[in-house]
mmCIF file of C-alpha atoms in Angstrom:
data_model
loop_
_atom_site.group_PDB
_atom_site.id
_atom_site.type_symbol
_atom_site.label_atom_id
_atom_site.label_comp_id
_atom_site.label_asym_id
_atom_site.label_seq_id
_atom_site.Cartn_x
_atom_site.Cartn_y
_atom_site.Cartn_z
ATOM 1 C CA SER A 391 14.871 68.764 -9.738
ATOM 2 C CA ALA A 392 13.556 71.745 -11.700
ATOM 3 C CA VAL A 393 10.137 73.258 -11.129
ATOM 4 C CA ILE A 394 8.421 74.182 -14.371
ATOM 5 C CA SER A 395 5.230 76.154 -14.846
ATOM 6 C CA GLN A 396 3.184 76.629 -17.982
ATOM 7 C CA LYS A 397 0.555 79.178 -18.925
ATOM 8 C CA PRO A 398 -2.214 78.779 -19.806
ATOM 9 C CA SER A 399 -3.076 75.401 -18.306
ATOM 10 C CA ARG A 400 -5.847 75.005 -20.856
ATOM 11 C CA ASP A 401 -7.606 76.990 -23.549
ATOM 12 C CA ILE A 402 -10.338 76.640 -26.113
ATOM 13 C CA CYS A 403 -9.585 78.516 -29.315
ATOM 14 C CA GLN A 404 -11.249 79.219 -32.629
ATOM 15 C CA ARG A 405 -9.740 77.800 -35.797
ATOM 16 C CA GLY A 406 -7.514 80.250 -37.641
ATOM 17 C CA THR A 407 -6.319 81.981 -34.488
ATOM 18 C CA SER A 408 -2.968 81.613 -32.679
ATOM 19 C CA LEU A 409 -2.084 80.779 -29.093
ATOM 20 C CA THR A 410 1.187 81.426 -27.293
ATOM 21 C CA ILE A 411 2.141 79.068 -24.486
ATOM 22 C CA GLN A 412 4.623 80.184 -21.871
ATOM 23 C CA CYS A 413 7.081 77.982 -20.015
ATOM 24 C CA GLN A 414 8.949 79.216 -16.930
ATOM 25 C CA VAL A 415 11.678 77.292 -15.103
ATOM 26 C CA ASP A 416 12.902 78.016 -11.581
ATOM 27 C CA SER A 417 16.561 77.606 -12.542
ATOM 28 C CA GLN A 418 18.774 78.360 -15.507
ATOM 29 C CA VAL A 419 18.844 75.591 -18.095
ATOM 30 C CA THR A 420 20.593 75.265 -21.401
ATOM 31 C CA MET A 421 18.148 73.075 -23.272
ATOM 32 C CA MET A 422 14.383 73.326 -23.317
ATOM 33 C CA PHE A 423 12.107 71.069 -25.306
ATOM 34 C CA TRP A 424 8.567 71.371 -26.583
ATOM 35 C CA TYR A 425 6.376 68.305 -27.053
ATOM 36 C CA ARG A 426 2.924 67.617 -28.382
ATOM 37 C CA GLN A 427 0.731 64.827 -27.052
ATOM 38 C CA GLN A 428 -2.333 64.158 -29.157
ATOM 39 C CA PRO A 429 -5.314 62.482 -27.486
ATOM 40 C CA GLY A 430 -4.484 58.936 -26.421
ATOM 41 C CA GLN A 431 -0.999 59.123 -27.915
ATOM 42 C CA SER A 432 2.567 59.354 -26.727
ATOM 43 C CA LEU A 433 4.732 62.470 -26.725
ATOM 44 C CA THR A 434 6.191 63.756 -29.956
ATOM 45 C CA LEU A 435 9.092 66.181 -29.883
ATOM 46 C CA ILE A 436 8.314 69.418 -31.719
ATOM 47 C CA ALA A 437 11.582 71.280 -31.263
ATOM 48 C CA THR A 438 14.586 71.914 -29.075
ATOM 49 C CA ALA A 439 15.118 75.491 -27.916
ATOM 50 C CA ASN A 440 18.525 76.879 -26.983
ATOM 51 C CA GLN A 441 18.937 80.320 -25.528
ATOM 52 C CA GLY A 442 20.248 82.776 -28.080
ATOM 53 C CA SER A 443 19.814 80.618 -31.171
ATOM 54 C CA GLU A 444 17.102 79.408 -33.501
ATOM 55 C CA ALA A 445 15.089 76.433 -32.326
ATOM 56 C CA THR A 446 15.774 73.094 -33.981
ATOM 57 C CA TYR A 447 12.599 71.524 -35.344
ATOM 58 C CA GLU A 448 11.826 67.847 -35.782
ATOM 59 C CA SER A 449 10.596 66.357 -39.004
ATOM 60 C CA GLY A 450 6.994 67.347 -39.615
ATOM 61 C CA PHE A 451 7.172 70.567 -37.627
ATOM 62 C CA VAL A 452 8.015 73.973 -39.091
ATOM 63 C CA ILE A 453 8.811 77.365 -37.657
ATOM 64 C CA ASP A 454 5.954 79.123 -39.427
ATOM 65 C CA LYS A 455 3.437 76.902 -37.679
ATOM 66 C CA PHE A 456 5.205 76.610 -34.297
ATOM 67 C CA PRO A 457 7.419 79.651 -33.733
ATOM 68 C CA ILE A 458 9.469 79.404 -30.556
ATOM 69 C CA SER A 459 11.206 82.079 -28.531
ATOM 70 C CA ARG A 460 13.943 81.541 -25.961
ATOM 71 C CA PRO A 461 14.899 84.978 -24.675
ATOM 72 C CA ASN A 462 16.786 83.771 -21.576
ATOM 73 C CA LEU A 463 17.832 80.665 -19.670
ATOM 74 C CA THR A 464 14.615 80.346 -17.658
ATOM 75 C CA PHE A 465 11.855 81.102 -20.148
ATOM 76 C CA SER A 466 10.481 79.984 -23.502
ATOM 77 C CA THR A 467 7.309 80.378 -25.527
ATOM 78 C CA LEU A 468 5.685 78.194 -28.162
ATOM 79 C CA THR A 469 3.091 79.665 -30.491
ATOM 80 C CA VAL A 470 0.600 77.459 -32.285
ATOM 81 C CA SER A 471 -0.319 79.465 -35.373
ATOM 82 C CA ASN A 472 -3.344 79.413 -37.631
ATOM 83 C CA MET A 473 -4.881 76.660 -35.554
ATOM 84 C CA SER A 474 -7.079 73.874 -36.828
ATOM 85 C CA PRO A 475 -8.937 71.149 -34.890
ATOM 86 C CA GLU A 476 -5.997 68.810 -35.618
ATOM 87 C CA ASP A 477 -3.872 70.990 -33.317
ATOM 88 C CA SER A 478 -6.004 69.979 -30.337
ATOM 89 C CA SER A 479 -3.432 68.380 -28.034
ATOM 90 C CA ILE A 480 -1.559 68.735 -24.809
ATOM 91 C CA TYR A 481 1.596 70.803 -25.265
ATOM 92 C CA LEU A 482 4.386 70.210 -22.775
ATOM 93 C CA CYS A 483 7.689 71.906 -22.184
ATOM 94 C CA SER A 484 10.573 70.146 -20.547
ATOM 95 C CA VAL A 485 14.146 70.791 -19.499
ATOM 96 C CA HIS A 486 17.226 68.665 -19.330
ATOM 97 C CA SER A 487 19.411 68.666 -16.239
ATOM 98 C CA ASP A 488 23.054 68.239 -17.185
ATOM 99 C CA ARG A 489 23.897 67.514 -13.568
ATOM 100 C CA VAL A 490 21.814 64.364 -13.280
ATOM 101 C CA ASN A 491 21.001 63.778 -16.953
ATOM 102 C CA GLU A 492 17.285 63.738 -16.234
ATOM 103 C CA GLN A 493 14.375 65.414 -17.928
ATOM 104 C CA TYR A 494 11.660 67.325 -16.088
ATOM 105 C CA PHE A 495 8.270 68.301 -17.456
ATOM 106 C CA GLY A 496 5.871 71.137 -17.007
ATOM 107 C CA PRO A 497 2.214 70.336 -16.233
ATOM 108 C CA GLY A 498 1.179 70.840 -19.851
ATOM 109 C CA THR A 499 -1.255 73.078 -21.714
ATOM 110 C CA ARG A 500 -4.439 71.406 -22.922
ATOM 111 C CA LEU A 501 -5.507 73.053 -26.161
ATOM 112 C CA THR A 502 -8.866 72.507 -27.828
ATOM 113 C CA VAL A 503 -9.493 74.053 -31.233
ATOM 114 C CA THR A 504 -13.090 74.377 -32.370
ATOM 115 C CA SER B 262 8.944 57.113 -36.902
ATOM 116 C CA GLN B 263 10.958 58.761 -34.189
ATOM 117 C CA GLN B 264 9.234 56.779 -31.469
ATOM 118 C CA GLY B 265 10.297 53.615 -29.753
ATOM 119 C CA GLU B 266 7.874 50.790 -29.286
ATOM 120 C CA GLU B 267 6.307 49.653 -26.055
ATOM 121 C CA ASP B 268 4.341 46.559 -25.365
ATOM 122 C CA PRO B 269 1.817 45.726 -24.379
ATOM 123 C CA GLN B 270 -0.203 48.751 -25.464
ATOM 124 C CA ALA B 271 -2.640 48.053 -22.657
ATOM 125 C CA LEU B 272 -2.486 45.858 -19.573
ATOM 126 C CA SER B 273 -5.181 45.042 -17.058
ATOM 127 C CA ILE B 274 -4.285 43.210 -13.835
ATOM 128 C CA GLN B 275 -5.636 42.579 -10.359
ATOM 129 C CA GLU B 276 -4.352 44.467 -7.363
ATOM 130 C CA GLY B 277 -1.373 42.656 -5.833
ATOM 131 C CA GLU B 278 -0.180 41.201 -9.132
ATOM 132 C CA ASN B 279 3.003 42.255 -10.894
ATOM 133 C CA ALA B 280 2.966 44.349 -14.076
ATOM 134 C CA THR B 281 5.690 44.161 -16.712
ATOM 135 C CA MET B 282 6.083 46.622 -19.561
ATOM 136 C CA ASN B 283 8.647 46.445 -22.325
ATOM 137 C CA CYS B 284 10.324 49.154 -24.370
ATOM 138 C CA SER B 285 12.379 48.761 -27.526
ATOM 139 C CA TYR B 286 14.382 51.488 -29.192
ATOM 140 C CA LYS B 287 16.374 51.979 -32.353
ATOM 141 C CA THR B 288 19.645 53.795 -31.723
ATOM 142 C CA SER B 289 22.494 53.828 -29.224
ATOM 143 C CA ILE B 290 21.575 55.697 -26.062
ATOM 144 C CA ASN B 291 23.150 57.319 -23.017
ATOM 145 C CA ASN B 292 20.262 56.553 -20.708
ATOM 146 C CA LEU B 293 16.655 55.433 -20.631
ATOM 147 C CA GLN B 294 14.006 56.892 -18.365
ATOM 148 C CA TRP B 295 10.553 55.703 -17.373
ATOM 149 C CA TYR B 296 7.665 58.093 -16.725
ATOM 150 C CA ARG B 297 4.124 57.786 -15.425
ATOM 151 C CA GLN B 298 1.218 59.902 -16.610
ATOM 152 C CA ASN B 299 -2.109 59.905 -14.845
ATOM 153 C CA SER B 300 -5.080 60.565 -17.098
ATOM 154 C CA GLY B 301 -3.811 63.400 -19.297
ATOM 155 C CA ARG B 302 -1.903 65.151 -16.540
ATOM 156 C CA GLY B 303 1.819 65.916 -16.332
ATOM 157 C CA LEU B 304 4.557 63.323 -16.518
ATOM 158 C CA VAL B 305 6.187 62.026 -13.369
ATOM 159 C CA HIS B 306 9.773 60.814 -13.609
ATOM 160 C CA LEU B 307 10.052 57.303 -12.140
ATOM 161 C CA ILE B 308 13.536 55.988 -12.722
ATOM 162 C CA LEU B 309 16.615 56.471 -14.897
ATOM 163 C CA ILE B 310 18.959 53.717 -16.020
ATOM 164 C CA ARG B 311 22.257 54.516 -17.696
ATOM 165 C CA SER B 312 23.623 52.635 -20.685
ATOM 166 C CA ASN B 313 26.312 50.974 -18.565
ATOM 167 C CA GLU B 314 23.766 49.658 -16.044
ATOM 168 C CA ARG B 315 21.778 46.469 -16.408
ATOM 169 C CA GLU B 316 19.283 46.688 -13.572
ATOM 170 C CA LYS B 317 17.959 49.267 -11.147
ATOM 171 C CA HIS B 318 15.484 49.221 -8.299
ATOM 172 C CA SER B 319 13.404 51.917 -6.712
ATOM 173 C CA GLY B 320 10.805 50.822 -4.192
ATOM 174 C CA ARG B 321 8.366 48.539 -6.035
ATOM 175 C CA LEU B 322 9.947 49.361 -9.403
ATOM 176 C CA ARG B 323 12.566 47.262 -11.138
ATOM 177 C CA VAL B 324 14.048 48.337 -14.454
ATOM 178 C CA THR B 325 16.319 46.295 -16.679
ATOM 179 C CA LEU B 326 18.267 47.407 -19.718
ATOM 180 C CA ASP B 327 19.733 45.222 -22.462
ATOM 181 C CA THR B 328 21.695 47.449 -24.820
ATOM 182 C CA SER B 329 22.561 44.535 -27.103
ATOM 183 C CA LYS B 330 18.857 44.008 -27.757
ATOM 184 C CA LYS B 331 18.028 47.710 -27.482
ATOM 185 C CA SER B 332 15.305 46.967 -24.991
ATOM 186 C CA SER B 333 14.236 47.752 -21.449
ATOM 187 C CA SER B 334 11.575 46.484 -19.122
ATOM 188 C CA LEU B 335 9.739 48.046 -16.191
ATOM 189 C CA LEU B 336 8.378 45.747 -13.503
ATOM 190 C CA ILE B 337 5.932 47.040 -10.906
ATOM 191 C CA THR B 338 5.553 44.568 -8.076
ATOM 192 C CA ALA B 339 2.523 44.183 -5.816
ATOM 193 C CA SER B 340 0.509 46.609 -7.908
ATOM 194 C CA ARG B 341 -2.070 48.953 -6.410
ATOM 195 C CA ALA B 342 -5.115 50.674 -7.862
ATOM 196 C CA ALA B 343 -3.159 53.946 -7.619
ATOM 197 C CA ASP B 344 -0.660 52.551 -10.154
ATOM 198 C CA THR B 345 -3.343 52.867 -12.838
ATOM 199 C CA ALA B 346 -1.772 55.209 -15.398
ATOM 200 C CA SER B 347 0.069 55.336 -18.703
ATOM 201 C CA TYR B 348 3.749 54.476 -18.597
ATOM 202 C CA PHE B 349 6.293 55.764 -21.105
ATOM 203 C CA CYS B 350 9.933 55.047 -21.734
ATOM 204 C CA ALA B 351 12.169 57.767 -23.139
ATOM 205 C CA THR B 352 15.672 57.364 -24.485
ATOM 206 C CA PHE B 353 18.316 60.070 -24.342
ATOM 207 C CA THR B 354 21.215 60.321 -26.746
ATOM 208 C CA SER B 355 23.866 62.946 -26.062
ATOM 209 C CA GLY B 356 24.887 63.024 -29.714
ATOM 210 C CA THR B 357 21.521 64.376 -30.772
ATOM 211 C CA TYR B 358 20.780 65.771 -27.304
ATOM 212 C CA LYS B 359 17.139 64.860 -27.346
ATOM 213 C CA TYR B 360 14.678 62.469 -25.762
ATOM 214 C CA ILE B 361 12.569 60.087 -27.812
ATOM 215 C CA PHE B 362 9.469 58.610 -26.239
ATOM 216 C CA GLY B 363 7.999 55.164 -26.648
ATOM 217 C CA THR B 364 4.389 54.591 -27.595
ATOM 218 C CA GLY B 365 3.327 53.944 -24.010
ATOM 219 C CA THR B 366 1.533 51.239 -22.036
ATOM 220 C CA ARG B 367 -1.852 51.914 -20.425
ATOM 221 C CA LEU B 368 -1.965 50.019 -17.147
ATOM 222 C CA LYS B 369 -5.193 49.404 -15.300
ATOM 223 C CA VAL B 370 -5.052 47.855 -11.837
ATOM 224 C CA LEU B 371 -8.361 46.482 -10.644
ATOM 225 C CA ALA B 372 -9.158 46.641 -6.949
#
């Protein structure tokens, strides 16, 4: 299995500011995914990030609000821009293992916007 | 909505009883995975069942998959208080290469 770390683990931010979340994997992976989990809800896929290409965003999510970088096969960042209280959620990154066709998750970043 | 449906939304049982959760999805899949999440923490992968499999066991977990009905069930036998958590199914489709999560079931096991 892959070991995934995220930074920061939690943050409290002012509305109108931006936060960049980092995701580091201990092995090279092709596909990385970013999810949002609003309080008491399930996970919603924000975007899929491939190394060397633009991220693919799901309906309802746009690059201006959630820019993603994927500079190499072990690292990705998600920025939550111009935050509002509605952005308060847990943000999780995950990777897909082609070898076993399983998905592994980071511990998540708990964001509170005041 | 991109999400699958799970039922029940919430389930409360006594320790020692069995818990059954159901997941329905909308499109053809390559596999379906079940996850556990304890109180807002990270997701723990429980079990994966491929589209050509009908049943799988892992310890006290039993998963079934009916691709004709586009549904799966997770059975936890002899439940324990430590099983209290939210449980999610997630379907994977290689055509779109993404995972879609169900709405989740909140399980509470009373000691």
